[in-house]
Short mmCIF file of C-alpha atoms in Angstrom, two decimals:
data_model
loop_
_atom_site.label_atom_id
_atom_site.label_comp_id
_atom_site.label_asym_id
_atom_site.label_seq_id
_atom_site.Cartn_x
_atom_site.Cartn_y
_atom_site.Cartn_z
CA MET A 1 55.64 -6.68 25.42
CA ALA A 2 58.48 -7.13 27.83
CA GLY A 3 60.72 -8.09 24.92
CA ILE A 4 59.77 -4.86 23.11
CA GLN A 5 60.62 -2.80 26.19
CA GLN A 6 63.95 -4.54 26.57
CA GLN A 7 64.78 -3.94 22.92
CA GLN A 8 63.86 -0.26 23.39
CA LEU A 9 66.54 0.05 26.07
CA VAL A 10 69.20 -1.35 23.75
CA ASN A 11 68.09 1.08 20.99
CA ASP A 12 68.09 4.15 23.24
CA THR A 13 69.01 7.47 21.66
CA VAL A 14 72.78 7.93 21.37
CA LEU A 15 73.84 11.38 22.54
CA PRO A 16 77.23 12.91 23.28
CA ALA A 17 78.21 12.32 26.86
CA SER A 18 79.74 15.74 27.23
CA ARG A 19 79.71 18.99 25.31
CA ASN A 20 82.47 20.75 27.22
CA GLY A 21 85.30 18.78 25.67
CA SER A 22 86.08 16.85 28.86
CA SER A 23 85.02 13.57 27.27
CA ASN A 24 84.58 12.44 23.74
CA ARG A 25 82.92 9.13 24.53
CA ILE A 26 79.27 8.62 23.76
CA ALA A 27 76.69 7.05 26.09
CA ALA A 28 73.32 5.38 25.74
CA ILE A 29 70.81 7.67 27.48
CA ASN A 30 67.05 7.47 27.88
CA VAL A 31 65.42 10.39 26.10
CA GLU A 32 63.15 11.00 29.14
CA GLY A 33 66.09 11.04 31.51
CA HIS A 34 64.79 8.21 33.75
CA PRO A 35 66.88 5.14 34.52
CA GLN A 36 65.69 2.04 32.69
CA PRO A 37 65.13 -1.31 34.37
CA TRP A 38 67.90 -3.79 33.82
CA VAL A 39 67.42 -6.41 31.14
CA ASP A 40 68.68 -9.91 31.04
CA ASP A 41 72.45 -10.39 30.85
CA LEU A 42 72.16 -12.19 27.51
CA GLN A 43 70.56 -9.16 25.88
CA LEU A 44 73.23 -6.78 27.05
CA GLU A 45 76.02 -9.02 25.83
CA ASP A 46 78.06 -7.66 22.97
CA PRO A 47 76.18 -8.51 19.72
CA ASP A 48 79.46 -8.66 17.85
CA HIS A 49 80.46 -11.52 20.11
CA GLN A 50 77.94 -13.73 18.22
CA LYS A 51 79.65 -13.07 14.86
CA PRO A 52 82.17 -15.51 13.44
CA GLY A 53 85.77 -14.60 14.11
CA TRP A 54 86.53 -13.58 10.53
CA ARG A 55 83.50 -11.26 10.37
CA LYS A 56 84.50 -9.56 13.59
CA PHE A 57 88.01 -9.17 12.23
CA LEU A 58 86.76 -7.58 8.99
CA SER A 59 84.84 -4.99 10.96
CA TYR A 60 88.16 -3.73 12.33
CA VAL A 61 90.10 -3.81 9.04
CA GLY A 62 91.05 -0.43 7.63
CA PRO A 63 93.28 1.70 9.92
CA GLY A 64 96.35 -0.56 9.66
CA PHE A 65 96.23 -0.77 5.87
CA LEU A 66 95.76 2.97 5.47
CA VAL A 67 98.73 3.61 7.74
CA SER A 68 100.82 1.04 5.92
CA LEU A 69 100.62 3.07 2.70
CA ALA A 70 103.12 5.40 4.30
CA TYR A 71 105.65 2.52 4.35
CA LEU A 72 105.48 2.38 0.54
CA ASP A 73 105.87 6.05 -0.23
CA PRO A 74 108.50 7.61 -2.59
CA GLY A 75 110.75 8.28 0.39
CA ASN A 76 110.90 4.56 1.11
CA LEU A 77 111.57 3.73 -2.50
CA GLU A 78 114.37 6.31 -2.76
CA THR A 79 116.15 5.14 0.37
CA ASP A 80 115.69 1.48 -0.63
CA LEU A 81 117.14 2.05 -4.10
CA GLN A 82 120.17 3.90 -2.76
CA ALA A 83 120.75 1.37 0.02
CA GLY A 84 120.80 -1.47 -2.53
CA ALA A 85 122.95 0.37 -5.05
CA ASN A 86 125.51 1.52 -2.44
CA HIS A 87 125.57 -1.45 -0.02
CA ARG A 88 123.89 -4.34 -1.84
CA TYR A 89 122.12 -6.42 0.84
CA GLU A 90 124.06 -5.21 3.89
CA LEU A 91 121.24 -2.93 5.16
CA LEU A 92 118.38 -5.43 4.93
CA TRP A 93 118.66 -5.96 8.69
CA VAL A 94 117.73 -2.28 9.12
CA ILE A 95 114.48 -2.93 7.18
CA LEU A 96 113.72 -6.06 9.25
CA ILE A 97 114.34 -4.41 12.64
CA GLY A 98 112.65 -1.22 11.52
CA LEU A 99 109.42 -2.92 10.48
CA ILE A 100 109.37 -5.17 13.58
CA PHE A 101 109.71 -2.03 15.67
CA ALA A 102 107.08 -0.35 13.49
CA LEU A 103 104.69 -3.25 14.21
CA ILE A 104 105.24 -2.87 17.94
CA ILE A 105 104.76 0.89 18.10
CA GLN A 106 101.84 0.91 15.64
CA SER A 107 100.06 -1.67 17.79
CA LEU A 108 100.85 0.41 20.90
CA SER A 109 99.40 3.46 19.13
CA ALA A 110 96.22 1.54 18.27
CA ASN A 111 95.93 0.18 21.83
CA LEU A 112 96.33 3.69 23.24
CA GLY A 113 93.42 4.99 21.20
CA VAL A 114 91.16 2.03 21.95
CA SER A 115 91.80 2.05 25.71
CA THR A 116 91.62 5.81 26.33
CA GLY A 117 89.16 7.08 23.74
CA LYS A 118 91.61 9.81 22.80
CA HIS A 119 94.41 9.85 20.27
CA LEU A 120 98.06 10.62 20.95
CA ALA A 121 97.89 14.34 20.17
CA GLU A 122 94.95 14.83 22.57
CA LEU A 123 96.77 12.98 25.35
CA CYS A 124 99.92 15.08 24.81
CA LYS A 125 97.79 18.21 25.08
CA ALA A 126 96.24 16.98 28.35
CA GLU A 127 99.55 15.81 29.89
CA TYR A 128 102.22 18.40 29.08
CA PRO A 129 102.58 22.06 30.12
CA LYS A 130 101.57 24.80 27.70
CA TYR A 131 104.92 25.56 26.10
CA VAL A 132 105.93 21.90 25.86
CA LYS A 133 102.61 21.18 24.18
CA TYR A 134 103.19 23.89 21.57
CA CYS A 135 106.70 22.66 20.90
CA LEU A 136 105.47 19.12 20.37
CA TRP A 137 102.78 20.40 18.03
CA LEU A 138 105.32 22.38 15.99
CA LEU A 139 107.64 19.36 15.75
CA ALA A 140 104.74 17.15 14.67
CA GLU A 141 103.80 19.64 11.94
CA ILE A 142 107.41 19.74 10.73
CA ALA A 143 107.34 15.95 10.58
CA VAL A 144 104.22 16.04 8.38
CA ILE A 145 105.90 18.58 6.10
CA ALA A 146 109.12 16.52 5.97
CA ALA A 147 107.10 13.43 5.06
CA ASP A 148 105.34 15.38 2.30
CA ILE A 149 108.60 16.41 0.59
CA PRO A 150 109.27 12.90 -0.84
CA GLU A 151 105.67 12.79 -2.08
CA VAL A 152 106.16 16.11 -3.89
CA ILE A 153 109.45 15.07 -5.49
CA GLY A 154 108.25 11.54 -6.33
CA THR A 155 105.16 12.93 -8.08
CA ALA A 156 107.35 15.44 -9.96
CA PHE A 157 109.64 12.62 -11.11
CA ALA A 158 106.63 10.62 -12.30
CA LEU A 159 105.34 13.56 -14.32
CA ASN A 160 108.83 14.12 -15.73
CA ILE A 161 108.99 10.50 -16.92
CA LEU A 162 105.47 10.50 -18.34
CA PHE A 163 105.35 13.92 -20.02
CA HIS A 164 109.04 14.94 -20.20
CA ILE A 165 108.45 18.19 -18.31
CA PRO A 166 111.16 19.69 -16.10
CA VAL A 167 111.26 18.46 -12.52
CA TRP A 168 110.64 21.93 -11.10
CA VAL A 169 107.47 22.27 -13.24
CA GLY A 170 106.36 18.90 -11.92
CA VAL A 171 106.91 20.18 -8.37
CA LEU A 172 104.56 23.08 -9.05
CA CYS A 173 101.99 20.69 -10.53
CA THR A 174 101.89 18.54 -7.38
CA GLY A 175 99.80 21.14 -5.55
CA CYS A 176 97.07 20.88 -8.18
CA SER A 177 97.29 17.06 -8.45
CA THR A 178 96.67 16.47 -4.78
CA LEU A 179 93.77 18.93 -4.65
CA LEU A 180 92.29 17.09 -7.65
CA LEU A 181 92.69 13.78 -5.81
CA LEU A 182 90.92 15.14 -2.71
CA GLY A 183 88.17 16.50 -4.93
CA LEU A 184 87.64 13.10 -6.57
CA GLN A 185 87.05 11.56 -3.13
CA LYS A 186 83.49 12.92 -3.23
CA TYR A 187 82.69 10.51 -6.08
CA GLY A 188 83.78 7.35 -4.27
CA VAL A 189 86.78 7.47 -2.00
CA ARG A 190 86.94 3.72 -1.46
CA LYS A 191 87.10 3.03 -5.17
CA LEU A 192 89.76 5.72 -5.58
CA GLU A 193 91.88 4.37 -2.73
CA LEU A 194 91.45 0.85 -4.11
CA LEU A 195 92.71 2.02 -7.49
CA ILE A 196 95.75 3.69 -5.87
CA ALA A 197 96.46 0.57 -3.84
CA VAL A 198 96.21 -1.59 -6.98
CA LEU A 199 98.71 0.63 -8.80
CA VAL A 200 101.13 0.53 -5.89
CA PHE A 201 100.92 -3.24 -5.80
CA VAL A 202 101.43 -3.34 -9.56
CA MET A 203 104.82 -1.73 -8.97
CA ALA A 204 105.44 -4.23 -6.19
CA ALA A 205 104.62 -7.09 -8.57
CA CYS A 206 107.07 -5.62 -11.10
CA PHE A 207 109.90 -5.66 -8.53
CA PHE A 208 108.99 -9.19 -7.47
CA GLY A 209 109.03 -10.28 -11.10
CA GLU A 210 112.41 -8.59 -11.63
CA MET A 211 113.76 -10.24 -8.45
CA SER A 212 112.76 -13.67 -9.77
CA TYR A 213 114.55 -12.81 -13.02
CA VAL A 214 117.87 -11.50 -11.57
CA LYS A 215 117.87 -14.11 -8.76
CA PRO A 216 119.78 -12.40 -5.92
CA PRO A 217 121.92 -14.90 -3.99
CA ALA A 218 119.79 -16.25 -1.15
CA THR A 219 122.78 -16.64 1.20
CA ASP A 220 123.77 -12.99 0.86
CA VAL A 221 120.18 -11.82 1.31
CA LEU A 222 119.77 -13.86 4.49
CA LYS A 223 123.10 -12.56 5.84
CA GLY A 224 121.99 -9.04 5.11
CA MET A 225 118.73 -9.63 7.00
CA PHE A 226 120.12 -11.26 10.14
CA ILE A 227 123.74 -10.05 10.51
CA PRO A 228 123.92 -6.34 11.37
CA LYS A 229 126.67 -4.58 9.50
CA LEU A 230 127.56 -0.98 8.64
CA SER A 231 130.43 -0.62 6.19
CA GLY A 232 131.39 1.56 3.29
CA GLN A 233 131.08 5.27 2.86
CA GLY A 234 127.79 6.70 4.15
CA GLY A 235 126.56 3.41 5.67
CA THR A 236 125.35 5.01 8.93
CA GLY A 237 123.65 7.85 7.11
CA ASP A 238 121.88 5.47 4.74
CA ALA A 239 120.74 3.32 7.69
CA ILE A 240 119.30 6.34 9.50
CA ALA A 241 117.56 7.46 6.31
CA LEU A 242 116.04 3.95 6.00
CA LEU A 243 114.75 4.10 9.58
CA GLY A 244 113.41 7.62 9.08
CA ALA A 245 111.56 6.60 5.91
CA LEU A 246 110.09 3.52 7.67
CA ILE A 247 109.15 4.81 11.14
CA MET A 248 107.46 8.18 10.66
CA PRO A 249 106.41 10.24 13.70
CA HIS A 250 103.08 11.36 12.21
CA ASN A 251 102.04 7.71 11.71
CA LEU A 252 101.88 7.31 15.52
CA PHE A 253 99.43 10.18 15.78
CA LEU A 254 97.46 8.87 12.80
CA HIS A 255 96.97 5.27 13.90
CA SER A 256 95.82 6.18 17.42
CA ALA A 257 93.10 8.37 15.83
CA LEU A 258 92.01 6.05 13.05
CA VAL A 259 91.10 3.19 15.44
CA LEU A 260 88.57 5.51 17.13
CA SER A 261 86.38 5.27 14.02
CA ARG A 262 85.48 1.72 15.10
CA LYS A 263 82.76 0.84 17.63
CA ILE A 264 84.23 -1.35 20.35
CA PRO A 265 82.41 -2.80 23.44
CA ASN A 266 83.57 -1.19 26.66
CA SER A 267 84.65 -4.40 28.37
CA VAL A 268 87.94 -6.11 29.09
CA ARG A 269 87.04 -8.73 26.47
CA GLY A 270 85.87 -6.17 23.92
CA ILE A 271 88.98 -4.00 24.21
CA ASN A 272 91.33 -6.99 24.22
CA ASP A 273 89.63 -8.37 21.09
CA ALA A 274 89.94 -5.01 19.34
CA CYS A 275 93.63 -4.70 20.22
CA ARG A 276 94.28 -8.25 18.96
CA TYR A 277 92.47 -7.62 15.64
CA PHE A 278 94.29 -4.33 15.10
CA LEU A 279 97.58 -6.13 15.79
CA ILE A 280 96.77 -8.88 13.26
CA GLU A 281 95.80 -6.32 10.67
CA SER A 282 98.93 -4.22 11.21
CA GLY A 283 101.10 -7.34 11.13
CA PHE A 284 99.73 -8.46 7.77
CA ALA A 285 100.00 -4.96 6.28
CA LEU A 286 103.58 -4.49 7.49
CA LEU A 287 104.55 -7.97 6.29
CA VAL A 288 103.47 -6.93 2.77
CA ALA A 289 105.42 -3.67 3.18
CA PHE A 290 108.53 -5.60 4.32
CA LEU A 291 108.41 -7.93 1.30
CA ILE A 292 108.08 -4.99 -1.07
CA ASN A 293 111.02 -3.12 0.52
CA LEU A 294 113.03 -6.36 0.46
CA ALA A 295 112.32 -6.79 -3.25
CA VAL A 296 113.33 -3.19 -4.08
CA ILE A 297 116.67 -3.43 -2.22
CA SER A 298 117.43 -6.89 -3.63
CA VAL A 299 116.75 -5.81 -7.21
CA SER A 300 118.75 -2.63 -6.83
CA GLY A 301 121.66 -4.45 -5.18
CA THR A 302 121.71 -7.30 -7.68
CA VAL A 303 121.42 -5.22 -10.87
CA CYS A 304 123.92 -2.58 -9.80
CA SER A 305 126.54 -5.18 -8.73
CA ALA A 306 126.24 -7.34 -11.86
CA GLN A 307 129.43 -8.17 -13.68
CA ASN A 308 127.99 -7.49 -17.12
CA LEU A 309 126.54 -4.09 -16.24
CA SER A 310 126.77 -1.60 -19.14
CA SER A 311 128.63 1.65 -18.65
CA GLU A 312 125.40 3.64 -19.04
CA ASN A 313 123.66 1.64 -16.31
CA ALA A 314 126.79 1.75 -14.16
CA ASP A 315 126.59 5.56 -14.24
CA ARG A 316 122.93 5.40 -13.25
CA CYS A 317 123.74 3.10 -10.35
CA GLY A 318 126.44 5.48 -9.21
CA ASP A 319 123.77 8.18 -8.69
CA LEU A 320 120.56 6.15 -8.48
CA THR A 321 117.40 8.23 -7.99
CA LEU A 322 113.67 7.70 -8.37
CA ASN A 323 113.92 9.50 -11.68
CA SER A 324 116.41 7.04 -13.16
CA ALA A 325 115.39 3.76 -11.53
CA SER A 326 113.03 2.50 -14.25
CA PHE A 327 115.92 0.69 -16.00
CA LEU A 328 115.93 -1.79 -13.09
CA LEU A 329 112.66 -3.24 -14.46
CA GLN A 330 113.67 -3.56 -18.12
CA ASN A 331 114.20 -7.31 -17.89
CA VAL A 332 110.53 -7.82 -16.99
CA LEU A 333 108.74 -4.92 -18.65
CA GLY A 334 110.98 -4.13 -21.61
CA LYS A 335 110.46 -0.75 -23.29
CA SER A 336 107.28 -0.05 -21.30
CA SER A 337 109.16 -0.20 -17.95
CA SER A 338 109.50 3.56 -17.63
CA LYS A 339 105.76 4.27 -18.20
CA ILE A 340 104.50 1.58 -15.83
CA TYR A 341 107.11 2.58 -13.24
CA ALA A 342 106.07 6.25 -13.51
CA ILE A 343 102.37 5.50 -13.10
CA ALA A 344 103.03 3.37 -10.02
CA LEU A 345 105.37 6.08 -8.60
CA LEU A 346 102.61 8.65 -9.12
CA ALA A 347 100.13 6.45 -7.27
CA SER A 348 102.60 5.89 -4.46
CA GLY A 349 103.05 9.62 -3.95
CA GLN A 350 99.33 10.39 -4.04
CA SER A 351 98.31 7.56 -1.69
CA SER A 352 100.86 8.61 0.90
CA THR A 353 99.58 12.20 0.65
CA ILE A 354 96.15 11.06 1.86
CA THR A 355 97.62 9.62 5.07
CA GLY A 356 99.65 12.81 5.58
CA THR A 357 96.56 14.95 5.22
CA TYR A 358 94.62 12.96 7.83
CA ALA A 359 97.63 12.94 10.20
CA GLY A 360 98.00 16.71 9.93
CA GLN A 361 94.30 17.17 10.61
CA PHE A 362 94.39 15.02 13.75
CA ILE A 363 97.57 16.70 15.03
CA MET A 364 96.06 20.18 14.68
CA GLN A 365 92.75 19.10 16.18
CA GLY A 366 94.39 17.29 19.08
CA PHE A 367 96.98 19.88 20.12
CA LEU A 368 95.09 23.09 19.27
CA GLU A 369 91.45 21.95 19.09
CA LEU A 370 91.30 23.40 15.57
CA LYS A 371 89.79 21.75 12.50
CA MET A 372 90.35 22.80 8.92
CA ARG A 373 88.79 21.62 5.70
CA LYS A 374 90.91 18.83 4.19
CA TRP A 375 91.69 20.75 1.01
CA ILE A 376 92.83 23.84 2.97
CA ARG A 377 94.92 21.72 5.28
CA ASN A 378 96.48 19.84 2.36
CA LEU A 379 97.14 23.02 0.38
CA LEU A 380 98.86 24.64 3.39
CA THR A 381 101.12 21.65 4.03
CA ARG A 382 101.82 21.14 0.35
CA CYS A 383 102.78 24.84 -0.22
CA ILE A 384 105.33 24.64 2.63
CA ALA A 385 106.73 21.36 1.26
CA ILE A 386 106.87 22.72 -2.32
CA ALA A 387 109.12 25.68 -1.36
CA PRO A 388 112.36 23.74 -0.56
CA SER A 389 111.57 21.13 -3.24
CA LEU A 390 111.20 23.83 -5.89
CA VAL A 391 114.43 25.62 -4.92
CA VAL A 392 116.47 22.40 -4.82
CA SER A 393 115.05 21.06 -8.09
CA ILE A 394 115.87 24.32 -9.87
CA VAL A 395 119.41 24.58 -8.44
CA GLY A 396 120.39 20.91 -8.20
CA GLY A 397 118.10 19.21 -10.72
CA SER A 398 117.06 15.59 -10.27
CA SER A 399 120.14 14.67 -8.28
CA GLY A 400 119.61 17.52 -5.81
CA ALA A 401 115.94 16.68 -5.44
CA SER A 402 116.83 13.04 -4.65
CA ARG A 403 119.31 14.18 -1.98
CA LEU A 404 116.51 16.27 -0.47
CA ILE A 405 114.43 13.10 -0.06
CA ILE A 406 117.27 11.53 1.95
CA ILE A 407 117.57 14.70 4.07
CA ALA A 408 113.82 14.69 4.75
CA SER A 409 113.99 11.03 5.80
CA MET A 410 116.81 11.85 8.23
CA ILE A 411 114.76 14.74 9.66
CA LEU A 412 111.94 12.29 10.33
CA SER A 413 114.36 9.97 12.13
CA PHE A 414 115.64 12.79 14.36
CA GLU A 415 112.06 13.90 15.13
CA LEU A 416 110.89 10.39 16.05
CA PRO A 417 111.66 10.64 19.81
CA PHE A 418 109.16 13.50 20.26
CA ALA A 419 106.30 11.23 19.28
CA LEU A 420 107.76 7.90 20.30
CA ILE A 421 108.64 8.68 23.94
CA PRO A 422 105.14 10.04 24.83
CA LEU A 423 103.63 6.94 23.17
CA LEU A 424 105.85 4.52 25.07
CA LYS A 425 105.19 6.30 28.39
CA PHE A 426 101.47 6.65 27.96
CA SER A 427 100.95 3.06 26.79
CA SER A 428 102.93 1.76 29.80
CA SER A 429 101.08 3.94 32.31
CA THR A 430 98.26 2.69 34.56
CA THR A 431 96.81 6.20 34.73
CA LYS A 432 96.43 6.24 30.94
CA MET A 433 95.70 2.61 30.08
CA GLY A 434 94.42 1.02 33.28
CA PRO A 435 94.58 -2.81 33.06
CA HIS A 436 95.40 -2.58 29.33
CA LYS A 437 98.88 -1.12 29.83
CA ASN A 438 101.89 -2.81 28.25
CA SER A 439 103.30 -5.99 29.69
CA ILE A 440 106.81 -5.84 31.18
CA TYR A 441 108.19 -7.69 28.09
CA ILE A 442 106.73 -5.15 25.66
CA ILE A 443 107.96 -2.29 27.83
CA VAL A 444 111.52 -3.63 27.90
CA ILE A 445 111.63 -4.48 24.14
CA SER A 446 110.06 -1.24 22.98
CA TRP A 447 112.29 0.93 25.20
CA ILE A 448 115.44 -0.94 24.13
CA LEU A 449 114.60 -0.45 20.43
CA GLY A 450 113.51 3.13 20.96
CA LEU A 451 116.62 4.08 22.93
CA GLY A 452 118.76 2.31 20.33
CA ILE A 453 117.32 4.45 17.52
CA ILE A 454 117.67 7.63 19.61
CA SER A 455 121.29 6.77 20.48
CA ILE A 456 122.15 6.16 16.80
CA ASN A 457 120.59 9.50 15.87
CA ILE A 458 122.55 11.39 18.54
CA TYR A 459 125.78 9.61 17.66
CA TYR A 460 125.38 10.34 13.94
CA LEU A 461 124.37 13.92 14.61
CA SER A 462 127.38 14.66 16.78
CA THR A 463 130.03 12.72 14.87
CA GLY A 464 128.78 13.88 11.49
CA PHE A 465 128.83 17.52 12.51
CA VAL A 466 132.25 17.30 14.16
CA GLY A 467 133.64 15.52 11.08
CA TRP A 468 132.24 18.24 8.83
CA LEU A 469 133.83 20.96 11.00
CA LEU A 470 137.22 19.27 10.83
CA HIS A 471 137.27 18.67 7.07
CA ASN A 472 135.48 21.66 5.50
CA ASN A 473 137.29 24.51 3.76
CA LEU A 474 135.78 27.35 5.79
CA PRO A 475 138.04 29.71 7.76
CA LYS A 476 138.56 28.89 11.43
CA VAL A 477 136.49 31.90 12.47
CA GLY A 478 133.57 30.57 10.44
CA ASN A 479 133.87 27.12 12.02
CA VAL A 480 133.94 28.64 15.49
CA PHE A 481 130.89 30.73 14.74
CA ILE A 482 128.97 27.73 13.36
CA GLY A 483 130.02 25.61 16.33
CA ILE A 484 128.76 28.27 18.75
CA MET A 485 125.38 28.20 17.02
CA VAL A 486 124.98 24.44 16.47
CA PHE A 487 126.31 22.85 19.67
CA PRO A 488 123.74 24.58 21.90
CA LEU A 489 121.00 23.29 19.56
CA MET A 490 122.40 19.77 19.90
CA ALA A 491 122.40 20.16 23.70
CA ILE A 492 118.78 21.37 23.61
CA TYR A 493 117.82 18.33 21.53
CA ILE A 494 119.42 15.89 24.03
CA LEU A 495 117.91 17.68 27.04
CA SER A 496 114.46 17.74 25.41
CA VAL A 497 114.60 13.97 24.80
CA ALA A 498 115.75 13.43 28.41
CA TYR A 499 112.89 15.66 29.71
CA LEU A 500 110.26 13.63 27.89
CA ALA A 501 111.84 10.33 29.00
CA PHE A 502 112.18 11.13 32.72
CA ARG A 503 109.19 13.43 33.34
CA LYS A 504 106.57 11.77 35.52
CA ASP A 505 103.06 11.62 34.05
CA SER A 506 100.40 13.23 36.21
CA VAL A 507 97.11 13.34 34.29
CA GLU A 508 94.78 10.35 34.61
CA THR A 509 92.70 9.64 31.49
CA PHE A 510 91.66 6.01 31.87
CA LEU A 511 87.96 5.64 32.74
CA GLY A 512 87.55 2.23 34.27
CA PRO A 513 84.78 0.57 36.28
CA ASN A 514 83.85 1.67 39.80
CA LYS A 515 86.28 -0.04 42.17
CA ASN A 516 83.60 0.05 44.93
CA ASN A 517 81.21 -1.92 42.70
CA PRO A 518 82.53 -5.46 42.29
CA HIS A 519 79.41 -6.45 40.31
CA GLN A 520 80.28 -3.89 37.63
CA GLN A 521 83.90 -5.11 37.56
CA THR A 522 82.71 -8.69 37.01
CA ASN A 523 80.35 -7.61 34.24
CA MET A 524 83.11 -5.70 32.43
CA GLU A 525 85.39 -8.74 32.53
CA LYS A 526 82.58 -10.83 31.02
CA GLY A 527 81.88 -8.30 28.31
CA LEU A 528 78.67 -7.00 29.94
CA THR A 529 77.94 -3.48 31.15
CA LYS A 530 75.33 -2.57 33.76
CA SER A 531 75.80 0.92 35.15
CA THR A 532 73.23 3.63 35.80
CA GLU A 533 75.73 5.60 37.86
CA ASN A 534 77.99 6.27 34.90
CA PRO A 535 76.29 5.46 31.58
CA GLU A 536 79.37 6.81 29.82
CA LEU A 537 81.02 3.45 30.56
CA ASP A 538 78.30 1.55 28.73
CA ARG A 539 79.83 2.39 25.38
CA VAL A 540 83.35 2.47 24.22
CA PRO A 541 85.69 5.21 23.33
CA TYR A 542 83.87 5.64 20.06
CA ARG A 543 84.53 8.99 18.44
CA GLU A 544 81.65 10.55 16.56
CA ASP A 545 83.92 13.25 15.17
CA LEU A 546 86.12 10.58 13.52
CA ALA A 547 83.29 8.43 12.18
CA ASP A 548 83.45 9.90 8.68
CA ILE A 549 86.93 8.60 7.93
CA PRO A 550 86.70 6.87 4.53
CA LEU A 551 87.74 3.35 5.47
CA PRO A 552 86.38 -0.01 4.36
CA GLU A 553 83.35 -1.23 6.27
#
């Protein structure tokens, strides 16, 4: 009988800890409202601790792989193709550094969600003043829209290759295609996402096969990976576009929310295990993304620099776009290269759209406490992204649409500080993370890389604009007028970044054990929880409102 009573305590009704929005954690509470007698330590120990390591790891798999789809979107493919065609292997170091930095900040984003029980958008809302909060929300929404533009154009290119319809018609069709994809989720989202992932990896396999056929020189590839170099016309711009396509601001909001769909024991051991498993998962997913990006750049650089390149393919390499890149795979796929490439490109665009939809939902919910149906949210974002894509594709055709992808990637790079700086500050703060804050080594490395990217952005923005003013054909009065308008905006950008970097955080969100109760502190360190004073601490930052995210079990 005693065993039955003890088991009843463990299986107590799970109710929300708070209805007023002050806390989103859930707590185990007795339905009669009376405190239960304590049970033996062994029975309160985390049941997951008894599982084999690989089974525990599999229970955390999902968020990192879903986020990693954004590193294989049409924007990445476009910037990779152009980097290889224009600079051969010289920009591979940008991919390497970018994905190492992506691994660091994605793991910080996951740690932030696990340790605080809130995702990045919710913490920004709690920390910053009203007008700063709204500005950050607006910038985050612009980042989601900018990330959606490559998906729109990539899907339009795929439809153009498959059905020979004009690109601008394909742009209009993308709104319907994504709504159809979201509708199909009701009939088995895991199977649908698995199909999309398989198609994306089919394209990756094609590029790996082509790379084994063209055999890029290993010495040049290694030099490109480990010797930083920017040369040739547009090298800095292409490097910034690569970084913008790799490190997307909305991914930081997304990852910190996705991890909250996992149940994690509220103990030092439980949280540390979760952070380690999320790091391993992200590391494996980003390693795959790095190898695919490496293959795309290597194939593009090798084929476009070949001595026996035909005049037709030389013209294509001179203005290489997603719409004309299928010829790179002819050695492996022959005449079917264009069809297989188009199907994989279509899958790449649609899979990345799913991550953008979730990110937009979390951003709106976190900053404004608003929730929209996924199809409404996606339709709204897609309509805004379609407008510039449609205009550019009508006026500039395929070439203009491809340039718009590069511009969108650069916008993402310039917007990165407004998500990155809050993440770095929050994850390094005791008031936000408690004992789980970043180590001094991670703080130094992440800030050096972050400030390096911000400095490159500011340098390119200022020098590029000044160079354009000096060499355009506008009258002097026009240049003066444009300068008066643009230079204050550049000053506002720099001051805004400085404000976020140097502002002192004031809101405490970490809910740790009672410092006056050493017994509770000891239990938390062992992975046990025994608190009637604050039952909220007996369960992790598990988010009931995020539990329906369609991720693998």
